[in-house]
mmCIF file of C-alpha atoms in Angstrom:
data_model
loop_
_atom_site.group_PDB
_atom_site.id
_atom_site.type_symbol
_atom_site.label_atom_id
_atom_site.label_comp_id
_atom_site.label_asym_id
_atom_site.label_seq_id
_atom_site.Cartn_x
_atom_site.Cartn_y
_atom_site.Cartn_z
ATOM 1 C CA ASP V 19 154.768 102.060 102.294
ATOM 2 C CA THR V 20 153.509 105.181 100.545
ATOM 3 C CA GLY V 21 150.480 103.691 98.804
ATOM 4 C CA VAL V 22 146.827 104.436 99.434
ATOM 5 C CA SER V 23 145.686 103.251 102.853
ATOM 6 C CA GLN V 24 142.186 102.647 104.141
ATOM 7 C CA ASP V 25 140.848 102.123 107.620
ATOM 8 C CA PRO V 26 139.288 99.948 108.851
ATOM 9 C CA ARG V 27 139.911 96.990 106.562
ATOM 10 C CA HIS V 28 136.804 95.229 107.788
ATOM 11 C CA LYS V 29 133.640 96.504 109.416
ATOM 12 C CA ILE V 30 130.659 94.523 110.627
ATOM 13 C CA THR V 31 127.655 96.507 111.712
ATOM 14 C CA LYS V 32 123.974 96.067 112.384
ATOM 15 C CA ARG V 33 121.348 97.450 110.095
ATOM 16 C CA GLY V 34 120.475 101.013 111.000
ATOM 17 C CA GLN V 35 123.866 101.912 112.430
ATOM 18 C CA ASN V 36 126.146 104.599 111.039
ATOM 19 C CA VAL V 37 129.635 103.771 109.802
ATOM 20 C CA THR V 38 132.576 105.901 108.714
ATOM 21 C CA PHE V 39 135.551 104.875 106.618
ATOM 22 C CA ARG V 40 138.797 106.711 106.156
ATOM 23 C CA CYS V 41 141.110 106.905 103.147
ATOM 24 C CA ASP V 42 144.632 108.304 103.138
ATOM 25 C CA PRO V 43 145.767 108.927 99.559
ATOM 26 C CA ILE V 44 149.278 108.898 98.186
ATOM 27 C CA SER V 45 150.999 112.034 99.367
ATOM 28 C CA GLU V 46 150.524 115.023 97.053
ATOM 29 C CA HIS V 47 147.840 113.319 94.977
ATOM 30 C CA ASN V 48 145.240 115.948 94.271
ATOM 31 C CA ARG V 49 142.397 113.657 93.247
ATOM 32 C CA LEU V 50 140.638 111.113 95.421
ATOM 33 C CA TYR V 51 137.941 108.710 94.302
ATOM 34 C CA TRP V 52 135.520 106.396 96.098
ATOM 35 C CA TYR V 53 134.221 103.233 94.452
ATOM 36 C CA ARG V 54 132.047 100.380 95.685
ATOM 37 C CA GLN V 55 132.497 96.767 94.619
ATOM 38 C CA THR V 56 130.175 93.832 95.216
ATOM 39 C CA LEU V 57 130.970 90.184 94.665
ATOM 40 C CA GLY V 58 131.450 89.271 91.022
ATOM 41 C CA GLN V 59 131.224 92.858 89.843
ATOM 42 C CA GLY V 60 133.742 95.515 88.988
ATOM 43 C CA PRO V 61 134.088 98.647 91.085
ATOM 44 C CA GLU V 62 131.355 101.279 90.665
ATOM 45 C CA PHE V 63 132.180 104.955 90.851
ATOM 46 C CA LEU V 64 130.638 106.794 93.788
ATOM 47 C CA THR V 65 132.272 110.209 94.021
ATOM 48 C CA TYR V 66 135.517 112.093 93.587
ATOM 49 C CA PHE V 67 137.369 115.085 94.972
ATOM 50 C CA GLN V 68 139.880 117.406 93.459
ATOM 51 C CA ASN V 69 141.755 118.794 96.416
ATOM 52 C CA GLU V 70 139.000 119.533 98.965
ATOM 53 C CA ALA V 71 136.210 120.067 96.434
ATOM 54 C CA GLN V 72 133.746 117.265 95.775
ATOM 55 C CA LEU V 73 133.215 117.596 92.034
ATOM 56 C CA GLU V 74 130.964 114.701 91.117
ATOM 57 C CA LYS V 75 128.633 112.253 92.810
ATOM 58 C CA SER V 76 127.115 109.181 91.222
ATOM 59 C CA ARG V 77 123.374 108.646 91.219
ATOM 60 C CA LEU V 78 124.256 105.503 93.190
ATOM 61 C CA LEU V 79 125.140 107.717 96.119
ATOM 62 C CA SER V 80 121.932 108.067 98.097
ATOM 63 C CA ASP V 81 121.329 110.751 100.691
ATOM 64 C CA ARG V 82 122.537 108.332 103.346
ATOM 65 C CA PHE V 83 126.050 108.558 101.953
ATOM 66 C CA SER V 84 128.288 111.530 102.521
ATOM 67 C CA ALA V 85 131.951 112.049 101.772
ATOM 68 C CA GLU V 86 134.373 114.723 102.813
ATOM 69 C CA ARG V 87 137.953 115.691 102.169
ATOM 70 C CA PRO V 88 138.313 118.645 104.516
ATOM 71 C CA LYS V 89 141.924 119.628 103.962
ATOM 72 C CA GLY V 90 142.501 118.091 100.588
ATOM 73 C CA SER V 91 144.390 115.182 102.100
ATOM 74 C CA PHE V 92 142.535 112.268 103.730
ATOM 75 C CA SER V 93 138.877 111.588 103.023
ATOM 76 C CA THR V 94 136.014 110.035 104.945
ATOM 77 C CA LEU V 95 132.964 108.229 103.643
ATOM 78 C CA GLU V 96 130.024 107.980 106.019
ATOM 79 C CA ILE V 97 126.991 105.781 105.565
ATOM 80 C CA GLN V 98 124.033 106.589 107.785
ATOM 81 C CA ARG V 99 121.288 104.122 108.707
ATOM 82 C CA THR V 100 123.056 101.239 106.992
ATOM 83 C CA GLU V 101 121.033 98.692 105.037
ATOM 84 C CA GLN V 102 121.940 95.141 104.098
ATOM 85 C CA GLY V 103 122.320 96.270 100.490
ATOM 86 C CA ASP V 104 125.222 98.465 101.565
ATOM 87 C CA SER V 105 127.335 95.372 102.195
ATOM 88 C CA ALA V 106 130.252 95.682 99.773
ATOM 89 C CA MET V 107 133.921 96.502 99.464
ATOM 90 C CA TYR V 108 134.484 100.254 99.534
ATOM 91 C CA LEU V 109 137.570 101.216 97.573
ATOM 92 C CA CYS V 110 139.440 104.466 97.577
ATOM 93 C CA ALA V 111 141.785 105.545 94.813
ATOM 94 C CA SER V 112 144.003 108.572 94.402
ATOM 95 C CA SER V 113 145.734 110.195 91.465
ATOM 96 C CA LEU V 114 147.842 113.162 90.501
ATOM 97 C CA LEU V 115 146.233 115.097 87.700
ATOM 98 C CA ARG V 116 148.782 116.343 85.192
ATOM 99 C CA GLY V 117 147.147 118.057 82.260
ATOM 100 C CA VAL V 118 144.271 115.797 81.330
ATOM 101 C CA ARG V 119 145.915 112.573 82.373
ATOM 102 C CA ASP V 120 145.936 110.817 85.700
ATOM 103 C CA THR V 121 146.381 107.220 86.823
ATOM 104 C CA GLN V 122 144.299 105.996 89.727
ATOM 105 C CA TYR V 123 145.961 103.893 92.399
ATOM 106 C CA PHE V 124 143.660 101.909 94.624
ATOM 107 C CA GLY V 125 143.824 101.207 98.323
ATOM 108 C CA PRO V 126 143.132 97.786 99.855
ATOM 109 C CA GLY V 127 139.488 98.624 100.532
ATOM 110 C CA THR V 128 137.159 98.440 103.510
ATOM 111 C CA ARG V 129 134.870 95.437 103.501
ATOM 112 C CA LEU V 130 131.520 96.318 105.037
ATOM 113 C CA THR V 131 129.097 93.672 106.230
ATOM 114 C CA VAL V 132 125.673 94.831 107.380
ATOM 115 C CA LEU V 133 123.795 92.248 109.427
ATOM 116 C CA GLY H 23 123.673 104.471 76.830
ATOM 117 C CA GLN H 24 126.834 102.940 78.141
ATOM 118 C CA SER H 25 127.966 99.369 77.641
ATOM 119 C CA LEU H 26 131.111 97.386 78.211
ATOM 120 C CA GLU H 27 131.818 93.843 77.029
ATOM 121 C CA GLN H 28 134.616 91.468 77.967
ATOM 122 C CA PRO H 29 134.701 87.674 78.015
ATOM 123 C CA SER H 30 133.772 86.429 81.458
ATOM 124 C CA GLU H 31 136.433 83.726 81.638
ATOM 125 C CA VAL H 32 139.617 82.792 79.804
ATOM 126 C CA THR H 33 141.810 79.779 80.514
ATOM 127 C CA ALA H 34 145.360 79.365 79.249
ATOM 128 C CA VAL H 35 148.475 77.384 80.072
ATOM 129 C CA GLU H 36 151.624 78.678 81.649
ATOM 130 C CA GLY H 37 153.974 80.216 79.099
ATOM 131 C CA ALA H 38 151.231 80.897 76.577
ATOM 132 C CA ILE H 39 149.926 84.183 75.196
ATOM 133 C CA VAL H 40 146.385 85.336 75.855
ATOM 134 C CA GLN H 41 144.364 88.239 74.508
ATOM 135 C CA ILE H 42 141.445 89.746 76.420
ATOM 136 C CA ASN H 43 139.141 91.796 74.229
ATOM 137 C CA CYS H 44 137.056 94.742 75.295
ATOM 138 C CA THR H 45 134.354 96.622 73.437
ATOM 139 C CA TYR H 46 132.789 99.690 74.909
ATOM 140 C CA GLN H 47 130.137 102.268 74.239
ATOM 141 C CA THR H 48 130.318 105.410 76.304
ATOM 142 C CA SER H 49 130.146 109.165 76.068
ATOM 143 C CA GLY H 50 132.933 111.538 76.991
ATOM 144 C CA PHE H 51 135.584 108.912 76.259
ATOM 145 C CA TYR H 52 139.165 109.893 77.033
ATOM 146 C CA GLY H 53 140.974 106.583 76.953
ATOM 147 C CA LEU H 54 140.984 102.973 78.076
ATOM 148 C CA SER H 55 142.605 101.686 81.252
ATOM 149 C CA TRP H 56 143.311 98.111 82.242
ATOM 150 C CA TYR H 57 143.417 96.864 85.830
ATOM 151 C CA GLN H 58 144.289 93.541 87.390
ATOM 152 C CA GLN H 59 142.618 92.324 90.557
ATOM 153 C CA HIS H 60 143.514 89.204 92.513
ATOM 154 C CA ASP H 61 140.863 87.631 94.722
ATOM 155 C CA GLY H 62 140.506 89.712 97.855
ATOM 156 C CA GLY H 63 142.915 92.331 96.573
ATOM 157 C CA ALA H 64 142.676 95.849 95.257
ATOM 158 C CA PRO H 65 142.654 96.698 91.546
ATOM 159 C CA THR H 66 146.175 97.317 90.275
ATOM 160 C CA PHE H 67 146.855 99.594 87.317
ATOM 161 C CA LEU H 68 148.331 97.842 84.285
ATOM 162 C CA SER H 69 148.062 100.103 81.269
ATOM 163 C CA TYR H 70 146.359 103.103 79.702
ATOM 164 C CA ASN H 71 145.708 103.931 76.038
ATOM 165 C CA ALA H 72 144.655 107.439 75.097
ATOM 166 C CA LEU H 73 145.579 107.121 71.439
ATOM 167 C CA ASP H 74 145.091 104.400 68.872
ATOM 168 C CA GLY H 75 147.785 101.778 68.792
ATOM 169 C CA LEU H 76 149.783 99.487 70.993
ATOM 170 C CA GLU H 77 151.305 100.280 74.386
ATOM 171 C CA GLU H 78 153.851 97.801 75.703
ATOM 172 C CA THR H 79 154.816 97.373 79.349
ATOM 173 C CA GLY H 80 156.932 94.325 79.957
ATOM 174 C CA ARG H 81 154.906 91.151 79.417
ATOM 175 C CA PHE H 82 151.698 93.162 79.061
ATOM 176 C CA SER H 83 150.589 95.116 76.001
ATOM 177 C CA SER H 84 147.381 97.007 75.420
ATOM 178 C CA PHE H 85 145.801 98.136 72.186
ATOM 179 C CA LEU H 86 143.115 100.680 71.392
ATOM 180 C CA SER H 87 141.091 101.490 68.299
ATOM 181 C CA ARG H 88 138.924 104.509 69.068
ATOM 182 C CA SER H 89 137.065 104.280 65.758
ATOM 183 C CA ASP H 90 136.016 100.702 66.566
ATOM 184 C CA SER H 91 135.437 101.358 70.290
ATOM 185 C CA TYR H 92 137.637 98.324 70.868
ATOM 186 C CA GLY H 93 140.688 97.450 72.839
ATOM 187 C CA TYR H 94 142.552 94.423 74.050
ATOM 188 C CA LEU H 95 145.063 93.384 76.656
ATOM 189 C CA LEU H 96 147.772 90.968 75.580
ATOM 190 C CA LEU H 97 149.565 88.944 78.210
ATOM 191 C CA GLN H 98 152.680 87.074 77.141
ATOM 192 C CA GLU H 99 154.702 84.353 78.827
ATOM 193 C CA LEU H 100 151.858 83.626 81.191
ATOM 194 C CA GLN H 101 152.720 82.798 84.769
ATOM 195 C CA MET H 102 150.585 81.215 87.461
ATOM 196 C CA LYS H 103 150.561 84.527 89.329
ATOM 197 C CA ASP H 104 148.715 86.090 86.378
ATOM 198 C CA SER H 105 145.581 84.228 87.435
ATOM 199 C CA ALA H 106 143.298 87.102 88.384
ATOM 200 C CA SER H 107 140.435 89.222 87.117
ATOM 201 C CA TYR H 108 141.214 91.765 84.439
ATOM 202 C CA PHE H 109 139.086 94.839 83.881
ATOM 203 C CA CYS H 110 139.021 97.219 80.978
ATOM 204 C CA ALA H 111 137.796 100.577 82.210
ATOM 205 C CA PRO H 112 136.953 103.465 79.924
ATOM 206 C CA VAL H 113 138.068 106.798 81.322
ATOM 207 C CA THR H 114 135.326 109.365 80.907
ATOM 208 C CA GLY H 115 134.227 112.788 81.900
ATOM 209 C CA GLY H 116 135.987 115.722 83.455
ATOM 210 C CA GLY H 117 136.788 113.645 86.486
ATOM 211 C CA ASN H 118 138.527 110.877 84.588
ATOM 212 C CA LYS H 119 136.293 108.429 86.398
ATOM 213 C CA LEU H 120 136.659 104.768 85.576
ATOM 214 C CA THR H 121 133.774 102.598 84.445
ATOM 215 C CA PHE H 122 134.310 98.935 85.197
ATOM 216 C CA GLY H 123 132.370 95.987 83.840
ATOM 217 C CA THR H 124 132.300 92.527 85.364
ATOM 218 C CA GLY H 125 135.816 91.787 84.159
ATOM 219 C CA THR H 126 137.501 88.709 82.727
ATOM 220 C CA GLN H 127 138.633 85.982 85.051
ATOM 221 C CA LEU H 128 141.893 84.544 83.759
ATOM 222 C CA LYS H 129 142.929 81.094 84.904
ATOM 223 C CA VAL H 130 146.473 80.013 84.172
ATOM 224 C CA GLU H 131 147.041 76.272 84.314
ATOM 225 C CA LEU H 132 150.180 74.166 84.306
#
């Protein structure tokens, strides 16, 4: 399967702990996006990369959140000092920008539960 | 400011046609995407309209009117497997980021 993959699929942690999620995009996709989705809501944009450069971060992304895409391939999203409000599905999407158009393909997500 | 409106729920019978409307207000608008999401699943891309008019992809069609800030998704020959949430998502900004609302939950009944 050559789709977007995310690891882990589920993560349960205690409040105050740090967690890290990984996203492997579709090969050769130059853009990678992170979204967060809570129950009954649509995904909310968090941040995106073009190759290894992080080009935009949402105001939703507090200082406790950091994302990297060191070699322009996989990406990690780290949440420090987790809070119960961080419980959500974290979705990664990738796309290949051609001109001004790209289509985002989503991974299966990592479901985070903070106790 | 930004706003996005879709009906919260739509119910239809198998074999029927259903239209899900979407009105939006946003800056830096490039186009309108539609995604399908089954419970517990990831959003799946359905369609994208950059220009006014109708785009057809199999049983699904999507329409956009930029002047009216309005679009719709048309699903024909409904099947039970079409029961899912459907999101219209304006594409905005240099990053082509998607803005999702709360979506429309479609229930297909026998």
